[in-house]
mmCIF file with all atom_site columns, C-alpha atoms in Angstrom:
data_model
loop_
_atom_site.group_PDB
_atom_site.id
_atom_site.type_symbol
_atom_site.label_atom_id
_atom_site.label_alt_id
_atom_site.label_comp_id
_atom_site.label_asym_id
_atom_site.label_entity_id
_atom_site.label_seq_id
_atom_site.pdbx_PDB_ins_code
_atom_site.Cartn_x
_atom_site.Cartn_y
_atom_site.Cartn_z
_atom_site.occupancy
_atom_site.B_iso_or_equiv
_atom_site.pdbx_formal_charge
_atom_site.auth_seq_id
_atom_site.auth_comp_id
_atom_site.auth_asym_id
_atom_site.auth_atom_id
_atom_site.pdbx_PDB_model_num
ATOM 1   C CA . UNK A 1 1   ? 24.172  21.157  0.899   1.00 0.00 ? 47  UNK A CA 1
ATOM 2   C CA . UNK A 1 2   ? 20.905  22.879  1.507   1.00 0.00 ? 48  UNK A CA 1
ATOM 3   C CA . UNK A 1 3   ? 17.426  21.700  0.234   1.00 0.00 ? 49  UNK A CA 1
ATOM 4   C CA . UNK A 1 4   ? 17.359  24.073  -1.681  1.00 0.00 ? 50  UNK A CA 1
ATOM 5   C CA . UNK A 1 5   ? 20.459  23.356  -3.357  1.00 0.00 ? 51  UNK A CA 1
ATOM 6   C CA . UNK A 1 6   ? 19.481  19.889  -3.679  1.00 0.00 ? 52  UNK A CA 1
ATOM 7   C CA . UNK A 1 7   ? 16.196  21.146  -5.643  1.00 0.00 ? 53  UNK A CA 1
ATOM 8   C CA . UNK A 1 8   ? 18.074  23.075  -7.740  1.00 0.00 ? 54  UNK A CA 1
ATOM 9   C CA . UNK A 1 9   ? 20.721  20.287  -8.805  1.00 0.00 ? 55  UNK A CA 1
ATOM 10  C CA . UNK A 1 10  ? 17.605  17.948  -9.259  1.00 0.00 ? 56  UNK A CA 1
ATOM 11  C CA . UNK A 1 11  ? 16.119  17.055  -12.723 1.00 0.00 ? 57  UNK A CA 1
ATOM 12  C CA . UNK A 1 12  ? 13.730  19.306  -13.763 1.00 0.00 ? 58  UNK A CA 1
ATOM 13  C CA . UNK A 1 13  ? 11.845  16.235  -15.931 1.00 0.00 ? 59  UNK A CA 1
ATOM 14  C CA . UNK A 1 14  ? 11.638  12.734  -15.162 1.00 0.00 ? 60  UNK A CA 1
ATOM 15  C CA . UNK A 1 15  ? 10.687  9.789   -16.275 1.00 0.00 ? 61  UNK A CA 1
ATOM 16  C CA . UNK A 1 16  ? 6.947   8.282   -15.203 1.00 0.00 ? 62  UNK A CA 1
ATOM 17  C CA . UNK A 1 17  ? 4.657   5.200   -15.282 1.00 0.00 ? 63  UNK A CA 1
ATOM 18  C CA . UNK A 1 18  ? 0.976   5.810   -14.049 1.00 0.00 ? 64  UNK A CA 1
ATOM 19  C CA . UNK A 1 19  ? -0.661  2.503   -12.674 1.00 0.00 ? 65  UNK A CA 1
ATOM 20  C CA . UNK A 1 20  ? -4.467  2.524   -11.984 1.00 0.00 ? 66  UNK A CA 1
ATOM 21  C CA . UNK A 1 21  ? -5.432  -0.362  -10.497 1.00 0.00 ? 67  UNK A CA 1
ATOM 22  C CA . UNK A 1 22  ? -9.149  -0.882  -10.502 1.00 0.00 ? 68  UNK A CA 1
ATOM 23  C CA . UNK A 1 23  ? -11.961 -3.672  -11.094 1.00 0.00 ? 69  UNK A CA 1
ATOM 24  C CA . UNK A 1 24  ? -14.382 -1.208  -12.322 1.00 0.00 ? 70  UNK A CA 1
ATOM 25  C CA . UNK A 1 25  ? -12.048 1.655   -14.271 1.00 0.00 ? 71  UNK A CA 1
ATOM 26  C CA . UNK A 1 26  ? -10.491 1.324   -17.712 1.00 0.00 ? 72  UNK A CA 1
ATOM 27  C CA . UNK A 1 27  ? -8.894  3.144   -19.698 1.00 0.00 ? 73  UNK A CA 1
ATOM 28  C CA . UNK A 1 28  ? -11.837 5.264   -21.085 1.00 0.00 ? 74  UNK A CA 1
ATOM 29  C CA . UNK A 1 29  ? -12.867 6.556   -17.646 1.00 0.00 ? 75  UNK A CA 1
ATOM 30  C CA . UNK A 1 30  ? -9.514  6.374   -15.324 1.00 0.00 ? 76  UNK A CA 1
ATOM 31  C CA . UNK A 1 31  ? -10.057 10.130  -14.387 1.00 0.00 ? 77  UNK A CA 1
ATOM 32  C CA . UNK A 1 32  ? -7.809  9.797   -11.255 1.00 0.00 ? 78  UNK A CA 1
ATOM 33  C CA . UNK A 1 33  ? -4.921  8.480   -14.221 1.00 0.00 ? 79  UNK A CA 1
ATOM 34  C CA . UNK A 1 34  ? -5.795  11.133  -16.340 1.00 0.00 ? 80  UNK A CA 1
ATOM 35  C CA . UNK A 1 35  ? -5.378  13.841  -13.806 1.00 0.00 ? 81  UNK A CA 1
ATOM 36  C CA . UNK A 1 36  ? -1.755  11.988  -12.378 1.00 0.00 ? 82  UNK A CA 1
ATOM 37  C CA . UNK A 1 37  ? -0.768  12.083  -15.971 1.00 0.00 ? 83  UNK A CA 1
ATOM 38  C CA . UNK A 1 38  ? -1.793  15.531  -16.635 1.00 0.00 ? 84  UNK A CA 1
ATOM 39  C CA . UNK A 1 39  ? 0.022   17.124  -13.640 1.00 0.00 ? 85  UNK A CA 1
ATOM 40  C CA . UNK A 1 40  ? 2.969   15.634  -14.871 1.00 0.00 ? 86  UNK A CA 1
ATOM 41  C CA . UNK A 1 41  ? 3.061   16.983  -17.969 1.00 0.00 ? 87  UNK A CA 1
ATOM 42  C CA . UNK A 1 42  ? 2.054   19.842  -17.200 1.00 0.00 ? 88  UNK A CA 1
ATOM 43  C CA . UNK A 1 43  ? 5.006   19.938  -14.519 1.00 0.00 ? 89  UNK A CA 1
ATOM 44  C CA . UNK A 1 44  ? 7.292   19.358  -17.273 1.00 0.00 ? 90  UNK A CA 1
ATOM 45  C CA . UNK A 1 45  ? 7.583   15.666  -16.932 1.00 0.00 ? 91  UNK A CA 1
ATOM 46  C CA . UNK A 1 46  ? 7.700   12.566  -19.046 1.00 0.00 ? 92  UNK A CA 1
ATOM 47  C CA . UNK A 1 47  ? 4.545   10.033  -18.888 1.00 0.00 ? 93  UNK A CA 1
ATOM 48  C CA . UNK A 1 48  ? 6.435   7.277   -20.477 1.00 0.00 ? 94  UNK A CA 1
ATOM 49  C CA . UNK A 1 49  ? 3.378   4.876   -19.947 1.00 0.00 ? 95  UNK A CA 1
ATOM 50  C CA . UNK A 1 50  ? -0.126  3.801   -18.498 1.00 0.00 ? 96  UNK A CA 1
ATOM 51  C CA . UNK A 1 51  ? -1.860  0.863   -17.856 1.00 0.00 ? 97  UNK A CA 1
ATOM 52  C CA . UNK A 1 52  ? -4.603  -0.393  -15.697 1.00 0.00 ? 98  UNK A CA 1
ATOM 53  C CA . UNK A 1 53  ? -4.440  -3.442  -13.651 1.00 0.00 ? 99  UNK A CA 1
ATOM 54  C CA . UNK A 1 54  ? -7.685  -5.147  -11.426 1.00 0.00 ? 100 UNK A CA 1
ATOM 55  C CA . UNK A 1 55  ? -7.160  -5.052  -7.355  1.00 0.00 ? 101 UNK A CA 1
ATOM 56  C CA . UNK A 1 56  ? -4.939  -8.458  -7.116  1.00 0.00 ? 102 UNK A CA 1
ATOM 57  C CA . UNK A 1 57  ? -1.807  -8.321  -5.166  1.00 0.00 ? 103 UNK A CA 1
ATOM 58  C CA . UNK A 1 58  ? 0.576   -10.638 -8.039  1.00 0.00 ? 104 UNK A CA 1
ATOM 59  C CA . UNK A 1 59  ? -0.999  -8.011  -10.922 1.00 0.00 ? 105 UNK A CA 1
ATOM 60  C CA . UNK A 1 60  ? -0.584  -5.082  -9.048  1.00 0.00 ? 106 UNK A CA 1
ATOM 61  C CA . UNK A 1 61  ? 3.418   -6.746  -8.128  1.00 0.00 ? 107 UNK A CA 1
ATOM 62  C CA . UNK A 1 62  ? 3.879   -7.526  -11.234 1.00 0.00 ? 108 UNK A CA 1
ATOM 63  C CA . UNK A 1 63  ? 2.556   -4.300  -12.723 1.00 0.00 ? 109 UNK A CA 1
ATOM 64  C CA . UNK A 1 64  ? 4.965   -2.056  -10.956 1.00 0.00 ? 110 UNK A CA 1
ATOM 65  C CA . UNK A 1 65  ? 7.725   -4.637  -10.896 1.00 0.00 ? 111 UNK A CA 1
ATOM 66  C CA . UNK A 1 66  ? 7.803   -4.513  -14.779 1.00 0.00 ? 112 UNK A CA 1
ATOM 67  C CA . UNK A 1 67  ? 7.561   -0.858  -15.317 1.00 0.00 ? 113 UNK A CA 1
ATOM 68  C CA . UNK A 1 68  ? 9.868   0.222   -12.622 1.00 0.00 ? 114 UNK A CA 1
ATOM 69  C CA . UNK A 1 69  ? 13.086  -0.349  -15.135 1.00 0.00 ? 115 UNK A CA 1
ATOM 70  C CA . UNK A 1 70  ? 11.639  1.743   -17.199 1.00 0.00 ? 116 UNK A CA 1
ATOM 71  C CA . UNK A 1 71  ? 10.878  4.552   -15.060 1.00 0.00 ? 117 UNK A CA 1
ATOM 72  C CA . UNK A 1 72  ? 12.458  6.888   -12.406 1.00 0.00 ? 118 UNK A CA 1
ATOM 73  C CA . UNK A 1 73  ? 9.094   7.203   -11.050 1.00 0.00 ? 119 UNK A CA 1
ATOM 74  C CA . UNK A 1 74  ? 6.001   5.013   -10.850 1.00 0.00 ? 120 UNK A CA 1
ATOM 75  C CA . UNK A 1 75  ? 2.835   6.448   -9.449  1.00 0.00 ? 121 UNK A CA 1
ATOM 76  C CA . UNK A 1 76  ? -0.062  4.315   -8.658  1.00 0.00 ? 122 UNK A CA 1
ATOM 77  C CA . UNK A 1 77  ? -3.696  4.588   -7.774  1.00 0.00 ? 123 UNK A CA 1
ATOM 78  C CA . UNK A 1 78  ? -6.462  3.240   -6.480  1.00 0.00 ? 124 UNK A CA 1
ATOM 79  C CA . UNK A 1 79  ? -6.530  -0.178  -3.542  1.00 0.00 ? 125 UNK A CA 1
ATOM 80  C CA . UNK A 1 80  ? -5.068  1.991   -0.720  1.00 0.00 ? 126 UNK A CA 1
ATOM 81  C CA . UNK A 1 81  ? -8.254  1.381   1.364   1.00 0.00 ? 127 UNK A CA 1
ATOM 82  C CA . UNK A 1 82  ? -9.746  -1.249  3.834   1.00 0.00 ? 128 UNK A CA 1
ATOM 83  C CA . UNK A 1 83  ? -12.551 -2.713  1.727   1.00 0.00 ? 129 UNK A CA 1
ATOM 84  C CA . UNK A 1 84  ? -11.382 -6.662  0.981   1.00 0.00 ? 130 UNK A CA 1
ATOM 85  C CA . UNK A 1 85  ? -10.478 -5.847  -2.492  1.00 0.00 ? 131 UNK A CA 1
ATOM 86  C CA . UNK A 1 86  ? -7.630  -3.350  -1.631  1.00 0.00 ? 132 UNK A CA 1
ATOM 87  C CA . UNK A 1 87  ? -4.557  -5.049  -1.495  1.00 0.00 ? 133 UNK A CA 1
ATOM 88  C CA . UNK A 1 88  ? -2.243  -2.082  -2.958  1.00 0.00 ? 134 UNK A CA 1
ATOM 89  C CA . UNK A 1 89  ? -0.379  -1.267  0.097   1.00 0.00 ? 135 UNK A CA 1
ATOM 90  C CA . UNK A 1 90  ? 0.476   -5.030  0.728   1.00 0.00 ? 136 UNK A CA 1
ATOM 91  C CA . UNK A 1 91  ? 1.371   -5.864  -2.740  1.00 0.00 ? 137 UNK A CA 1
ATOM 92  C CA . UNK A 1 92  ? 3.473   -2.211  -3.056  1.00 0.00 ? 138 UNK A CA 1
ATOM 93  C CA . UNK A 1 93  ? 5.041   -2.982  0.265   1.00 0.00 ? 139 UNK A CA 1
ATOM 94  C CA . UNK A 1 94  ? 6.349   -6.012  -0.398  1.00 0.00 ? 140 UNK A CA 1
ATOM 95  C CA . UNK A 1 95  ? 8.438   -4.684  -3.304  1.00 0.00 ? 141 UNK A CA 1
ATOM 96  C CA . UNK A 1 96  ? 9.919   -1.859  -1.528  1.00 0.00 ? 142 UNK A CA 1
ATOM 97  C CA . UNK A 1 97  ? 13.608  -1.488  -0.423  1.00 0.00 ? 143 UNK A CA 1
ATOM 98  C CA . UNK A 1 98  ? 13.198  1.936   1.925   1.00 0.00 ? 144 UNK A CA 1
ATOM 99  C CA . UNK A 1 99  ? 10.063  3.310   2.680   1.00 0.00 ? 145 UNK A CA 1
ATOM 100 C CA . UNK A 1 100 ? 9.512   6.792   3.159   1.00 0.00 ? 146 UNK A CA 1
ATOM 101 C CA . UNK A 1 101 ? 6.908   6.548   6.044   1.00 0.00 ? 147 UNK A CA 1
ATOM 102 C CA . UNK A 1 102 ? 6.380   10.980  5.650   1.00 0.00 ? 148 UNK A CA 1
ATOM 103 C CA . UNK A 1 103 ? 4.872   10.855  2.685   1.00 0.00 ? 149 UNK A CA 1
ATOM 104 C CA . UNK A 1 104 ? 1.919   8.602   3.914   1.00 0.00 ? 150 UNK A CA 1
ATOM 105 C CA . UNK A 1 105 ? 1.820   10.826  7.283   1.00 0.00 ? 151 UNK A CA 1
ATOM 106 C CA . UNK A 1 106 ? 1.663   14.028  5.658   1.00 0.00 ? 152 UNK A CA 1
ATOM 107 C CA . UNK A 1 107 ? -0.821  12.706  3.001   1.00 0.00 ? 153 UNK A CA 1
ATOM 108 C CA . UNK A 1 108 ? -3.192  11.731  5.287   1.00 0.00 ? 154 UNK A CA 1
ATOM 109 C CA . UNK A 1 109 ? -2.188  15.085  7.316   1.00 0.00 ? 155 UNK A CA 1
ATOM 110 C CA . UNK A 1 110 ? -3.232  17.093  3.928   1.00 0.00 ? 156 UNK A CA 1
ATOM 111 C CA . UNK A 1 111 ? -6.317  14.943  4.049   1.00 0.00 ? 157 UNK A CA 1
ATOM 112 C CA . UNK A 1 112 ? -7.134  15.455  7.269   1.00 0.00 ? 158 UNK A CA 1
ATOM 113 C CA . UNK A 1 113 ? -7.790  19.199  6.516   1.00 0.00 ? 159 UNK A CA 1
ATOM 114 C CA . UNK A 1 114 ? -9.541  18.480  3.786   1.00 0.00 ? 160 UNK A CA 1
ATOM 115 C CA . UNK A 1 115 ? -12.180 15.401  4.632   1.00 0.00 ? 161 UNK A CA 1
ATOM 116 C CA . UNK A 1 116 ? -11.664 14.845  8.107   1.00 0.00 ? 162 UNK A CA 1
ATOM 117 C CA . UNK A 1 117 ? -11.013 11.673  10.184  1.00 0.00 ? 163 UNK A CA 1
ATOM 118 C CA . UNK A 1 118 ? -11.901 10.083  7.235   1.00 0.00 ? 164 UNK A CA 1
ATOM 119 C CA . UNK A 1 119 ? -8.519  10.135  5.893   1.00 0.00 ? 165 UNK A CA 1
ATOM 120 C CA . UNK A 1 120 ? -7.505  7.705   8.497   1.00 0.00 ? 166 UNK A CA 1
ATOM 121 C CA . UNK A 1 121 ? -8.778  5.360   5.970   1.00 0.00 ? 167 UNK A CA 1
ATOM 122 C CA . UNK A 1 122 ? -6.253  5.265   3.412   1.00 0.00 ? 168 UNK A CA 1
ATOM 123 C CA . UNK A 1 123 ? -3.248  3.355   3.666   1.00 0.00 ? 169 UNK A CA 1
ATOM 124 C CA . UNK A 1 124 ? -1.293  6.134   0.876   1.00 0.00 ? 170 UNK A CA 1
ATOM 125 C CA . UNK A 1 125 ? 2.644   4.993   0.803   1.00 0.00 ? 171 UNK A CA 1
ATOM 126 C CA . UNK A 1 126 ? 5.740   5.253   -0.950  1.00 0.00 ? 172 UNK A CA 1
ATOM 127 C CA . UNK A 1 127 ? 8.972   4.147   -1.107  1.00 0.00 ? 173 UNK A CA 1
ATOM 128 C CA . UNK A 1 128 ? 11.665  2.782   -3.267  1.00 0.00 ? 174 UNK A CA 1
ATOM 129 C CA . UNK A 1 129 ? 12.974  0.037   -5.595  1.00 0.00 ? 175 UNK A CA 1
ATOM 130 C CA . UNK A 1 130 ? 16.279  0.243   -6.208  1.00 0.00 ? 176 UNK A CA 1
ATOM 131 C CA . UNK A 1 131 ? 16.657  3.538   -8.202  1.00 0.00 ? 177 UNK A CA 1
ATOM 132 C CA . UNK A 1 132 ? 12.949  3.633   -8.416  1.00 0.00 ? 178 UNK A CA 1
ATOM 133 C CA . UNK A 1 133 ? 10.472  6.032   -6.152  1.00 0.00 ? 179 UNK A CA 1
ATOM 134 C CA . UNK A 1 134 ? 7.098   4.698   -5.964  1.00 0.00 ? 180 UNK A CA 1
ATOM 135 C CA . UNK A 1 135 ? 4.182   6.195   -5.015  1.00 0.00 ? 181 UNK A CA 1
ATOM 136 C CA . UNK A 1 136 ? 0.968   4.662   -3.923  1.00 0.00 ? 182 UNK A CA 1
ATOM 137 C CA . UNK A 1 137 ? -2.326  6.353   -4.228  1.00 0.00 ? 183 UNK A CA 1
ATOM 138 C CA . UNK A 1 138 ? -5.410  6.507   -3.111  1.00 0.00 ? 184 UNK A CA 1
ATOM 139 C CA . UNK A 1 139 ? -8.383  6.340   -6.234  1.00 0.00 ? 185 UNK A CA 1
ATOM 140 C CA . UNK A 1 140 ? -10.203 9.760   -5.657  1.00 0.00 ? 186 UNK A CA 1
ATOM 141 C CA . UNK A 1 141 ? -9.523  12.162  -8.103  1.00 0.00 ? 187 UNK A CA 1
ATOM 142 C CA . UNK A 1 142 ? -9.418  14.440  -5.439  1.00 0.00 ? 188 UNK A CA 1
ATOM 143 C CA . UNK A 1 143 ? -7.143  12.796  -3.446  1.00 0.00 ? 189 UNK A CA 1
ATOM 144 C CA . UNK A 1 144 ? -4.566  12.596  -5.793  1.00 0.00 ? 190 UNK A CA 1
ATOM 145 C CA . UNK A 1 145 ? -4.714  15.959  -7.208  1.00 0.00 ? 191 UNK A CA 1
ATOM 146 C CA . UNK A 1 146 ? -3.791  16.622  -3.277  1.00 0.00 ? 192 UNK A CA 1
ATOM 147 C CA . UNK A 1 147 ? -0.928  14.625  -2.908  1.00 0.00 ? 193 UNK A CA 1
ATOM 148 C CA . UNK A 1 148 ? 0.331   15.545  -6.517  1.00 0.00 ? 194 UNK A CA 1
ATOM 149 C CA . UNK A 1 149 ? 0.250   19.267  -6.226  1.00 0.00 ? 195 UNK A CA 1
ATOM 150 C CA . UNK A 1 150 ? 1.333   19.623  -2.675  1.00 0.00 ? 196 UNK A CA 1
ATOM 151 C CA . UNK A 1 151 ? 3.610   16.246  -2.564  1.00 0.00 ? 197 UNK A CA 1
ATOM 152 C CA . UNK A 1 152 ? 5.138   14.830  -5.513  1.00 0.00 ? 198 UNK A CA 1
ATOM 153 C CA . UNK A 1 153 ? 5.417   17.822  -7.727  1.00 0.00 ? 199 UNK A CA 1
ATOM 154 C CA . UNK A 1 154 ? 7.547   19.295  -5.522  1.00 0.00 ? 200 UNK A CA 1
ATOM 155 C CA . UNK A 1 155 ? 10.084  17.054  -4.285  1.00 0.00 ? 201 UNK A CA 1
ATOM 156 C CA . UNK A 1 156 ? 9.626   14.298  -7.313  1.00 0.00 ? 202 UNK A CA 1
ATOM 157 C CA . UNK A 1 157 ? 12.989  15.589  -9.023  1.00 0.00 ? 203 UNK A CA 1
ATOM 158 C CA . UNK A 1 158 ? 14.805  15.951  -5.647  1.00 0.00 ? 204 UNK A CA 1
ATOM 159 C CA . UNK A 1 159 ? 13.762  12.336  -4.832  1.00 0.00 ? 205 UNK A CA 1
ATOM 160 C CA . UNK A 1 160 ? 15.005  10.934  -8.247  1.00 0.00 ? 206 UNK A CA 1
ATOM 161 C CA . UNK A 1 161 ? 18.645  13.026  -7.526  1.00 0.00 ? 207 UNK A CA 1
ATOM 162 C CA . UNK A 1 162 ? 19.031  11.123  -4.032  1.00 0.00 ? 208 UNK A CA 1
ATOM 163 C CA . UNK A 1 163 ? 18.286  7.798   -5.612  1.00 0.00 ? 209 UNK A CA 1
ATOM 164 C CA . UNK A 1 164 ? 20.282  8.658   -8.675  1.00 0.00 ? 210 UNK A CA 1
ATOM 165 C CA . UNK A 1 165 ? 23.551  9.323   -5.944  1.00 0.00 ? 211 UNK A CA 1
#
Protein backbone atom coordinates (compact mmCIF):
# COMPACT_ATOMS: atom_id res chain seq x y z
CA UNK A 1 0.00 0.00 0.00
CA UNK A 2 1.19 3.43 -0.91
CA UNK A 3 1.46 6.47 1.49
CA UNK A 4 -0.86 7.80 0.02
CA UNK A 5 -3.22 5.12 0.43
CA UNK A 6 -2.33 4.88 3.92
CA UNK A 7 -3.36 8.75 4.31
CA UNK A 8 -6.36 8.20 2.79
CA UNK A 9 -7.50 5.07 4.99
CA UNK A 10 -6.32 7.19 8.07
CA UNK A 11 -8.77 9.03 10.44
CA UNK A 12 -9.50 12.22 9.38
CA UNK A 13 -10.09 13.36 13.38
CA UNK A 14 -8.45 12.15 16.34
CA UNK A 15 -8.42 12.25 19.63
CA UNK A 16 -5.84 14.88 21.59
CA UNK A 17 -4.40 15.90 25.00
CA UNK A 18 -2.22 19.18 24.99
CA UNK A 19 0.39 19.20 27.93
CA UNK A 20 2.26 22.50 28.67
CA UNK A 21 4.65 22.03 31.02
CA UNK A 22 5.99 25.23 32.46
CA UNK A 23 7.06 26.95 35.91
CA UNK A 24 6.12 30.29 34.73
CA UNK A 25 2.86 29.62 32.20
CA UNK A 26 -0.70 28.88 33.27
CA UNK A 27 -3.48 28.52 31.89
CA UNK A 28 -4.32 32.25 31.21
CA UNK A 29 -1.17 32.84 29.14
CA UNK A 30 -0.10 29.20 27.64
CA UNK A 31 -0.01 30.78 24.07
CA UNK A 32 2.20 27.90 22.72
CA UNK A 33 -1.12 25.50 24.17
CA UNK A 34 -3.43 27.71 22.72
CA UNK A 35 -1.93 27.69 19.30
CA UNK A 36 -1.35 23.42 19.55
CA UNK A 37 -4.97 23.39 20.43
CA UNK A 38 -6.10 25.67 17.80
CA UNK A 39 -4.36 23.89 14.87
CA UNK A 40 -6.08 20.97 15.87
CA UNK A 41 -9.27 22.07 15.68
CA UNK A 42 -8.95 23.81 13.10
CA UNK A 43 -7.49 20.54 11.33
CA UNK A 44 -10.61 18.90 12.20
CA UNK A 45 -9.47 17.27 15.35
CA UNK A 46 -10.66 16.57 18.84
CA UNK A 47 -8.85 18.52 21.89
CA UNK A 48 -10.23 16.21 24.43
CA UNK A 49 -8.15 18.03 27.22
CA UNK A 50 -5.42 20.50 28.60
CA UNK A 51 -3.53 20.91 31.49
CA UNK A 52 -0.36 22.47 32.60
CA UNK A 53 2.22 20.78 34.62
CA UNK A 54 5.73 22.63 36.25
CA UNK A 55 9.25 21.25 34.64
CA UNK A 56 9.59 17.99 37.06
CA UNK A 57 10.31 14.74 35.46
CA UNK A 58 7.49 12.43 37.91
CA UNK A 59 4.72 15.44 36.93
CA UNK A 60 5.56 15.65 33.53
CA UNK A 61 5.51 11.22 33.68
CA UNK A 62 2.72 11.25 35.33
CA UNK A 63 0.99 13.91 33.26
CA UNK A 64 1.26 12.10 30.00
CA UNK A 65 1.05 8.68 31.60
CA UNK A 66 -2.54 9.55 32.79
CA UNK A 67 -3.87 11.16 29.73
CA UNK A 68 -2.43 8.82 27.24
CA UNK A 69 -5.63 6.28 27.77
CA UNK A 70 -7.56 8.79 26.96
CA UNK A 71 -6.06 9.97 23.89
CA UNK A 72 -4.74 8.74 20.47
CA UNK A 73 -2.49 11.59 20.60
CA UNK A 74 -0.75 13.60 23.31
CA UNK A 75 1.20 16.65 22.36
CA UNK A 76 3.40 18.36 24.77
CA UNK A 77 5.33 21.55 25.17
CA UNK A 78 7.75 23.30 26.67
CA UNK A 79 11.30 21.49 28.77
CA UNK A 80 12.85 20.27 25.47
CA UNK A 81 15.95 22.47 26.14
CA UNK A 82 19.34 22.34 28.06
CA UNK A 83 18.70 24.87 30.83
CA UNK A 84 18.63 22.60 34.35
CA UNK A 85 14.96 22.87 34.56
CA UNK A 86 14.19 20.95 31.27
CA UNK A 87 13.74 17.53 31.96
CA UNK A 88 10.91 16.80 29.18
CA UNK A 89 12.88 14.69 26.92
CA UNK A 90 14.12 12.45 29.88
CA UNK A 91 10.87 12.15 31.58
CA UNK A 92 8.99 11.58 27.84
CA UNK A 93 11.69 9.13 27.00
CA UNK A 94 11.42 7.03 29.63
CA UNK A 95 7.75 6.27 28.87
CA UNK A 96 8.19 5.50 25.33
CA UNK A 97 7.90 2.02 23.66
CA UNK A 98 9.32 3.04 19.87
CA UNK A 99 10.68 6.20 19.19
CA UNK A 100 10.43 7.80 16.02
CA UNK A 101 13.97 9.42 15.94
CA UNK A 102 12.68 11.53 12.20
CA UNK A 103 10.50 13.54 13.72
CA UNK A 104 13.15 15.16 16.10
CA UNK A 105 15.70 15.25 12.97
CA UNK A 106 13.47 16.88 10.67
CA UNK A 107 12.19 19.29 13.42
CA UNK A 108 15.29 20.57 14.14
CA UNK A 109 15.97 20.36 10.15
CA UNK A 110 12.72 22.79 9.77
CA UNK A 111 14.38 24.82 12.47
CA UNK A 112 17.45 25.00 11.12
CA UNK A 113 16.05 27.07 8.17
CA UNK A 114 14.31 29.04 10.20
CA UNK A 115 16.71 30.17 13.38
CA UNK A 116 19.85 28.71 12.57
CA UNK A 117 22.32 26.53 14.56
CA UNK A 118 20.32 27.47 17.23
CA UNK A 119 17.98 24.72 16.76
CA UNK A 120 20.63 22.35 17.80
CA UNK A 121 19.32 23.27 21.11
CA UNK A 122 16.19 21.54 21.42
CA UNK A 123 15.92 18.08 22.27
CA UNK A 124 12.04 17.92 20.20
CA UNK A 125 10.98 13.96 20.24
CA UNK A 126 8.30 11.64 19.79
CA UNK A 127 7.38 8.35 20.01
CA UNK A 128 4.87 5.93 21.27
CA UNK A 129 3.01 4.32 24.21
CA UNK A 130 1.32 1.53 23.37
CA UNK A 131 -1.45 2.79 20.97
CA UNK A 132 -0.45 6.24 21.92
CA UNK A 133 1.82 8.81 19.63
CA UNK A 134 3.43 11.36 21.65
CA UNK A 135 4.87 14.32 20.73
CA UNK A 136 7.30 16.45 22.58
CA UNK A 137 7.67 20.11 22.01
CA UNK A 138 9.66 22.70 22.29
CA UNK A 139 7.83 26.07 24.28
CA UNK A 140 8.09 28.78 21.47
CA UNK A 141 5.04 29.56 19.95
CA UNK A 142 6.87 29.64 16.96
CA UNK A 143 8.35 26.55 17.18
CA UNK A 144 5.42 24.67 17.49
CA UNK A 145 3.34 26.31 14.97
CA UNK A 146 6.46 24.79 12.79
CA UNK A 147 6.36 21.41 13.72
CA UNK A 148 2.42 21.42 13.79
CA UNK A 149 1.79 22.72 10.35
CA UNK A 150 4.58 21.04 8.54
CA UNK A 151 4.78 17.77 10.96
CA UNK A 152 1.95 16.57 12.85
CA UNK A 153 -0.91 17.87 10.83
CA UNK A 154 0.04 15.94 8.19
CA UNK A 155 0.90 12.57 9.14
CA UNK A 156 -1.03 12.72 12.78
CA UNK A 157 -4.00 10.51 11.32
CA UNK A 158 -1.61 8.21 9.37
CA UNK A 159 0.38 7.71 12.63
CA UNK A 160 -2.79 6.88 14.73
CA UNK A 161 -3.85 4.13 11.65
CA UNK A 162 -0.31 2.31 12.08
CA UNK A 163 -0.68 2.20 15.82
CA UNK A 164 -4.34 1.39 15.57
CA UNK A 165 -3.08 -1.98 13.19
Amino acid sequence: MSIEQHRQTAPASVRCFVLTISDTRTEADDVSGDAIAALLTGGGHVVHGRSVVKDDPAAVAGAVRAHASDAQVVITTGGTGITSRDSTFEAIAGLLDKRLDGFGELFRALSYAEIGSAAMLTRACAGTMGRTAVFSLPGSENAVRLAMTKLILPEIGHVVRELER
